[in-house]
Amino acid sequence: MAHRKIIEEGDSVLHKHCRPVTNFDSRLHELIDDMRETLLEADGAGLAAPQVGVLRRVVLVLETNVPEGEEPYIIELVNPEIVSTEGEQNGPEGCLSLPGRFGLVKRPMDVTVRAQDRNGNSFEISGHELTARAFCHELDHLEGKLFTQCATRMLTPNEVENGSWNDGLEV
Ligand code: ZN
């Protein structure tokens, strides 16, 4: 496994459409393993392949809704598609490619995704709250879309620093 550099805003690769994965080979496994290491090192909630410069439909999402005492784990999604959504949440969102910037973004409260695993097997998985938000955010990356394009407003540096944006938010 190797750490890969996270591409930041300003690079056109973040605005490109990603192609489906067709070969579930060792090259894909290496990409996913590298993305896992990069995500853990960056301490993020999710990572999409274009953020490491690869225009393929691969994303990782950290599942933090785990029973007390258990560790969060990484969900690997290849060629993911949203199959259903429910409810709504409006909360702060950031991106490893836009360090230090946060905005308020409306997302569904529950999201079910159909995807393939690293070996090409299809499965469905549901995410709630932050996991649902991360599914939407990462899938947007595959269409070349950043959260700044769907934020209702960006948080001011003061709000980010003080954490006062935690007050009065619908979660
Ligand atoms: Zn992002």
PDB file of C-alpha atoms and ligand atoms in Angstrom:
ATOM      1  CA  MET A   1       0.000   0.000   0.000  1.00  0.00           C
ATOM      2  CA  ALA A   2       1.105   3.519  -0.675  1.00  0.00           C
ATOM      3  CA  HIS A   3      -0.132   6.924   0.270  1.00  0.00           C
ATOM      4  CA  ARG A   4      -1.371   8.975  -2.678  1.00  0.00           C
ATOM      5  CA  LYS A   5      -1.434  12.742  -2.905  1.00  0.00           C
ATOM      6  CA  ILE A   6      -4.893  14.274  -2.487  1.00  0.00           C
ATOM      7  CA  ILE A   7      -5.692  16.655  -5.319  1.00  0.00           C
ATOM      8  CA  GLU A   8      -6.972  20.038  -4.232  1.00  0.00           C
ATOM      9  CA  GLU A   9      -9.422  22.509  -5.767  1.00  0.00           C
ATOM     10  CA  GLY A  10      -8.039  24.266  -8.813  1.00  0.00           C
ATOM     11  CA  ASP A  11      -7.084  21.032 -10.568  1.00  0.00           C
ATOM     12  CA  SER A  12      -9.456  20.290 -13.466  1.00  0.00           C
ATOM     13  CA  VAL A  13      -9.414  16.555 -12.662  1.00  0.00           C
ATOM     14  CA  LEU A  14     -11.922  17.289  -9.864  1.00  0.00           C
ATOM     15  CA  HIS A  15     -14.462  18.520 -12.420  1.00  0.00           C
ATOM     16  CA  LYS A  16     -14.361  15.520 -14.744  1.00  0.00           C
ATOM     17  CA  HIS A  17     -16.836  12.675 -15.174  1.00  0.00           C
ATOM     18  CA  CYS A  18     -15.464   9.285 -14.084  1.00  0.00           C
ATOM     19  CA  ARG A  19     -15.708   6.118 -16.172  1.00  0.00           C
ATOM     20  CA  PRO A  20     -17.086   2.816 -14.847  1.00  0.00           C
ATOM     21  CA  VAL A  21     -14.687   0.149 -13.620  1.00  0.00           C
ATOM     22  CA  THR A  22     -14.675  -2.835 -15.975  1.00  0.00           C
ATOM     23  CA  ASN A  23     -11.606  -4.771 -14.802  1.00  0.00           C
ATOM     24  CA  PHE A  24     -11.690  -6.088 -11.245  1.00  0.00           C
ATOM     25  CA  ASP A  25      -8.001  -6.850 -11.283  1.00  0.00           C
ATOM     26  CA  SER A  26      -4.916  -6.322  -9.137  1.00  0.00           C
ATOM     27  CA  ARG A  27      -4.599  -2.768 -10.419  1.00  0.00           C
ATOM     28  CA  LEU A  28      -8.042  -1.940  -8.990  1.00  0.00           C
ATOM     29  CA  HIS A  29      -7.146  -3.641  -5.704  1.00  0.00           C
ATOM     30  CA  GLU A  30      -3.961  -1.595  -5.499  1.00  0.00           C
ATOM     31  CA  LEU A  31      -5.919   1.619  -6.137  1.00  0.00           C
ATOM     32  CA  ILE A  32      -8.442   0.750  -3.413  1.00  0.00           C
ATOM     33  CA  ASP A  33      -5.715  -0.228  -0.927  1.00  0.00           C
ATOM     34  CA  ASP A  34      -3.867   3.026  -1.614  1.00  0.00           C
ATOM     35  CA  MET A  35      -7.095   5.006  -1.227  1.00  0.00           C
ATOM     36  CA  ARG A  36      -7.755   3.283   2.130  1.00  0.00           C
ATOM     37  CA  GLU A  37      -4.321   4.302   3.396  1.00  0.00           C
ATOM     38  CA  THR A  38      -4.735   7.849   2.059  1.00  0.00           C
ATOM     39  CA  LEU A  39      -8.178   8.223   3.674  1.00  0.00           C
ATOM     40  CA  LEU A  40      -7.009   6.950   7.057  1.00  0.00           C
ATOM     41  CA  GLU A  41      -3.938   9.163   6.993  1.00  0.00           C
ATOM     42  CA  ALA A  42      -6.035  12.220   6.079  1.00  0.00           C
ATOM     43  CA  ASP A  43      -8.530  11.335   8.831  1.00  0.00           C
ATOM     44  CA  GLY A  44     -11.435  11.919   6.428  1.00  0.00           C
ATOM     45  CA  ALA A  45     -14.960  10.500   6.192  1.00  0.00           C
ATOM     46  CA  GLY A  46     -14.708   9.490   2.553  1.00  0.00           C
ATOM     47  CA  LEU A  47     -12.555   9.590  -0.562  1.00  0.00           C
ATOM     48  CA  ALA A  48     -13.302   9.326  -4.272  1.00  0.00           C
ATOM     49  CA  ALA A  49     -10.839   8.092  -6.925  1.00  0.00           C
ATOM     50  CA  PRO A  50     -10.697  11.448  -8.769  1.00  0.00           C
ATOM     51  CA  GLN A  51      -9.332  12.979  -5.554  1.00  0.00           C
ATOM     52  CA  VAL A  52      -6.202  10.899  -6.112  1.00  0.00           C
ATOM     53  CA  GLY A  53      -6.222  11.644  -9.850  1.00  0.00           C
ATOM     54  CA  VAL A  54      -7.933   8.478 -11.106  1.00  0.00           C
ATOM     55  CA  LEU A  55     -11.058   9.049 -13.228  1.00  0.00           C
ATOM     56  CA  ARG A  56     -12.774   5.780 -12.304  1.00  0.00           C
ATOM     57  CA  ARG A  57     -15.989   5.138 -10.390  1.00  0.00           C
ATOM     58  CA  VAL A  58     -14.514   4.070  -7.046  1.00  0.00           C
ATOM     59  CA  VAL A  59     -15.283   5.622  -3.653  1.00  0.00           C
ATOM     60  CA  LEU A  60     -14.626   4.847  -0.015  1.00  0.00           C
ATOM     61  CA  VAL A  61     -16.920   5.902   2.828  1.00  0.00           C
ATOM     62  CA  LEU A  62     -16.149   5.610   6.526  1.00  0.00           C
ATOM     63  CA  GLU A  63     -19.073   4.009   8.368  1.00  0.00           C
ATOM     64  CA  THR A  64     -19.142   5.653  11.789  1.00  0.00           C
ATOM     65  CA  ASN A  65     -22.618   4.439  12.865  1.00  0.00           C
ATOM     66  CA  VAL A  66     -21.252   1.418  14.711  1.00  0.00           C
ATOM     67  CA  PRO A  67     -22.227  -0.079  18.070  1.00  0.00           C
ATOM     68  CA  GLU A  68     -20.424   1.393  21.065  1.00  0.00           C
ATOM     69  CA  GLY A  69     -16.980  -0.081  21.510  1.00  0.00           C
ATOM     70  CA  GLU A  70     -16.615  -1.011  17.838  1.00  0.00           C
ATOM     71  CA  GLU A  71     -14.287   0.729  15.398  1.00  0.00           C
ATOM     72  CA  PRO A  72     -15.581   2.610  12.342  1.00  0.00           C
ATOM     73  CA  TYR A  73     -14.893   0.719   9.125  1.00  0.00           C
ATOM     74  CA  ILE A  74     -14.422   1.614   5.474  1.00  0.00           C
ATOM     75  CA  ILE A  75     -17.099   0.749   2.896  1.00  0.00           C
ATOM     76  CA  GLU A  76     -15.640   0.150  -0.596  1.00  0.00           C
ATOM     77  CA  LEU A  77     -17.977   1.061  -3.451  1.00  0.00           C
ATOM     78  CA  VAL A  78     -17.183   0.348  -7.108  1.00  0.00           C
ATOM     79  CA  ASN A  79     -19.579   1.711  -9.774  1.00  0.00           C
ATOM     80  CA  PRO A  80     -22.011   2.948  -7.086  1.00  0.00           C
ATOM     81  CA  GLU A  81     -25.508   4.238  -7.849  1.00  0.00           C
ATOM     82  CA  ILE A  82     -28.082   5.682  -5.487  1.00  0.00           C
ATOM     83  CA  VAL A  83     -31.219   3.525  -5.596  1.00  0.00           C
ATOM     84  CA  SER A  84     -33.336   5.288  -2.966  1.00  0.00           C
ATOM     85  CA  THR A  85     -33.297   8.192  -0.550  1.00  0.00           C
ATOM     86  CA  GLU A  86     -35.466   9.239   2.359  1.00  0.00           C
ATOM     87  CA  GLY A  87     -35.817  12.305   4.557  1.00  0.00           C
ATOM     88  CA  GLU A  88     -33.631  15.358   4.667  1.00  0.00           C
ATOM     89  CA  GLN A  89     -30.786  16.829   6.702  1.00  0.00           C
ATOM     90  CA  ASN A  90     -29.084  20.200   6.468  1.00  0.00           C
ATOM     91  CA  GLY A  91     -25.625  20.373   7.951  1.00  0.00           C
ATOM     92  CA  PRO A  92     -21.993  21.316   7.578  1.00  0.00           C
ATOM     93  CA  GLU A  93     -19.907  19.535   5.001  1.00  0.00           C
ATOM     94  CA  GLY A  94     -16.244  19.693   4.078  1.00  0.00           C
ATOM     95  CA  CYS A  95     -13.946  17.990   1.602  1.00  0.00           C
ATOM     96  CA  LEU A  96     -10.365  16.727   1.739  1.00  0.00           C
ATOM     97  CA  SER A  97      -9.831  18.504  -1.598  1.00  0.00           C
ATOM     98  CA  LEU A  98     -10.955  21.851  -0.122  1.00  0.00           C
ATOM     99  CA  PRO A  99      -9.093  21.964   3.184  1.00  0.00           C
ATOM    100  CA  GLY A 100     -10.450  24.375   5.782  1.00  0.00           C
ATOM    101  CA  ARG A 101     -13.642  25.196   3.868  1.00  0.00           C
ATOM    102  CA  PHE A 102     -17.099  24.164   5.023  1.00  0.00           C
ATOM    103  CA  GLY A 103     -20.602  24.803   3.768  1.00  0.00           C
ATOM    104  CA  LEU A 104     -24.171  23.964   4.694  1.00  0.00           C
ATOM    105  CA  VAL A 105     -25.525  21.292   2.368  1.00  0.00           C
ATOM    106  CA  LYS A 106     -28.963  19.684   2.215  1.00  0.00           C
ATOM    107  CA  ARG A 107     -28.786  15.909   1.832  1.00  0.00           C
ATOM    108  CA  PRO A 108     -31.181  12.992   2.347  1.00  0.00           C
ATOM    109  CA  MET A 109     -31.192  11.498   5.866  1.00  0.00           C
ATOM    110  CA  ASP A 110     -31.066   7.927   4.520  1.00  0.00           C
ATOM    111  CA  VAL A 111     -29.465   6.735   1.297  1.00  0.00           C
ATOM    112  CA  THR A 112     -29.341   3.248  -0.214  1.00  0.00           C
ATOM    113  CA  VAL A 113     -26.595   2.569  -2.736  1.00  0.00           C
ATOM    114  CA  ARG A 114     -26.115  -0.320  -5.151  1.00  0.00           C
ATOM    115  CA  ALA A 115     -22.487  -1.024  -5.973  1.00  0.00           C
ATOM    116  CA  GLN A 116     -19.926  -3.704  -6.705  1.00  0.00           C
ATOM    117  CA  ASP A 117     -17.174  -4.820  -4.369  1.00  0.00           C
ATOM    118  CA  ARG A 118     -13.516  -5.032  -5.408  1.00  0.00           C
ATOM    119  CA  ASN A 119     -14.154  -8.453  -6.954  1.00  0.00           C
ATOM    120  CA  GLY A 120     -17.175  -7.363  -8.996  1.00  0.00           C
ATOM    121  CA  ASN A 121     -19.907  -8.793  -6.750  1.00  0.00           C
ATOM    122  CA  SER A 122     -23.036  -6.600  -6.565  1.00  0.00           C
ATOM    123  CA  PHE A 123     -24.517  -5.546  -3.240  1.00  0.00           C
ATOM    124  CA  GLU A 124     -26.760  -2.917  -1.701  1.00  0.00           C
ATOM    125  CA  ILE A 125     -25.958  -0.911   1.403  1.00  0.00           C
ATOM    126  CA  SER A 126     -27.814   1.785   3.337  1.00  0.00           C
ATOM    127  CA  GLY A 127     -26.332   4.741   5.161  1.00  0.00           C
ATOM    128  CA  HIS A 128     -27.863   7.026   7.775  1.00  0.00           C
ATOM    129  CA  GLU A 129     -27.078  10.626   8.667  1.00  0.00           C
ATOM    130  CA  LEU A 130     -23.317  11.253   8.192  1.00  0.00           C
ATOM    131  CA  THR A 131     -22.914   8.057   6.183  1.00  0.00           C
ATOM    132  CA  ALA A 132     -25.806   9.094   3.894  1.00  0.00           C
ATOM    133  CA  ARG A 133     -24.179  12.522   3.516  1.00  0.00           C
ATOM    134  CA  ALA A 134     -20.838  10.911   2.657  1.00  0.00           C
ATOM    135  CA  PHE A 135     -22.447   8.602   0.049  1.00  0.00           C
ATOM    136  CA  CYS A 136     -23.948  11.652  -1.713  1.00  0.00           C
ATOM    137  CA  HIS A 137     -20.766  13.735  -1.434  1.00  0.00           C
ATOM    138  CA  GLU A 138     -18.521  10.965  -2.806  1.00  0.00           C
ATOM    139  CA  LEU A 139     -20.891  10.041  -5.646  1.00  0.00           C
ATOM    140  CA  ASP A 140     -21.000  13.714  -6.651  1.00  0.00           C
ATOM    141  CA  HIS A 141     -17.196  13.559  -7.021  1.00  0.00           C
ATOM    142  CA  LEU A 142     -17.672  10.876  -9.709  1.00  0.00           C
ATOM    143  CA  GLU A 143     -19.701  13.397 -11.730  1.00  0.00           C
ATOM    144  CA  GLY A 144     -17.059  16.089 -11.245  1.00  0.00           C
ATOM    145  CA  LYS A 145     -19.215  17.950  -8.744  1.00  0.00           C
ATOM    146  CA  LEU A 146     -17.956  19.551  -5.517  1.00  0.00           C
ATOM    147  CA  PHE A 147     -20.060  20.382  -2.450  1.00  0.00           C
ATOM    148  CA  THR A 148     -19.476  24.096  -3.039  1.00  0.00           C
ATOM    149  CA  GLN A 149     -21.803  23.741  -6.062  1.00  0.00           C
ATOM    150  CA  CYS A 150     -24.723  22.535  -3.926  1.00  0.00           C
ATOM    151  CA  ALA A 151     -24.088  24.331  -0.611  1.00  0.00           C
ATOM    152  CA  THR A 152     -26.884  26.638   0.530  1.00  0.00           C
ATOM    153  CA  ARG A 153     -24.102  28.828   1.881  1.00  0.00           C
ATOM    154  CA  MET A 154     -20.446  28.595   2.848  1.00  0.00           C
ATOM    155  CA  LEU A 155     -19.424  29.024   6.470  1.00  0.00           C
ATOM    156  CA  THR A 156     -17.301  32.053   7.300  1.00  0.00           C
ATOM    157  CA  PRO A 157     -13.742  31.475   8.614  1.00  0.00           C
ATOM    158  CA  ASN A 158     -15.009  32.800  11.963  1.00  0.00           C
ATOM    159  CA  GLU A 159     -17.799  30.247  12.110  1.00  0.00           C
ATOM    160  CA  VAL A 160     -15.391  27.447  11.228  1.00  0.00           C
ATOM    161  CA  GLU A 161     -12.912  28.570  13.876  1.00  0.00           C
ATOM    162  CA  ASN A 162     -15.456  29.071  16.636  1.00  0.00           C
ATOM    163  CA  GLY A 163     -17.523  26.046  15.811  1.00  0.00           C
ATOM    164  CA  SER A 164     -20.584  28.257  16.378  1.00  0.00           C
ATOM    165  CA  TRP A 165     -22.132  26.689  13.281  1.00  0.00           C
ATOM    166  CA  ASN A 166     -23.005  23.718  15.469  1.00  0.00           C
ATOM    167  CA  ASP A 167     -25.787  25.783  17.036  1.00  0.00           C
ATOM    168  CA  GLY A 168     -29.200  25.841  15.460  1.00  0.00           C
ATOM    169  CA  LEU A 169     -28.461  23.318  12.761  1.00  0.00           C
ATOM    170  CA  GLU A 170     -30.964  20.764  11.697  1.00  0.00           C
ATOM    171  CA  VAL A 171     -29.125  17.480  11.781  1.00  0.00           C
TER     172      VAL A 171
HETATM  173 ZN    ZN B   1     -14.887  15.594  -1.263  1.00  0.00          ZN
END
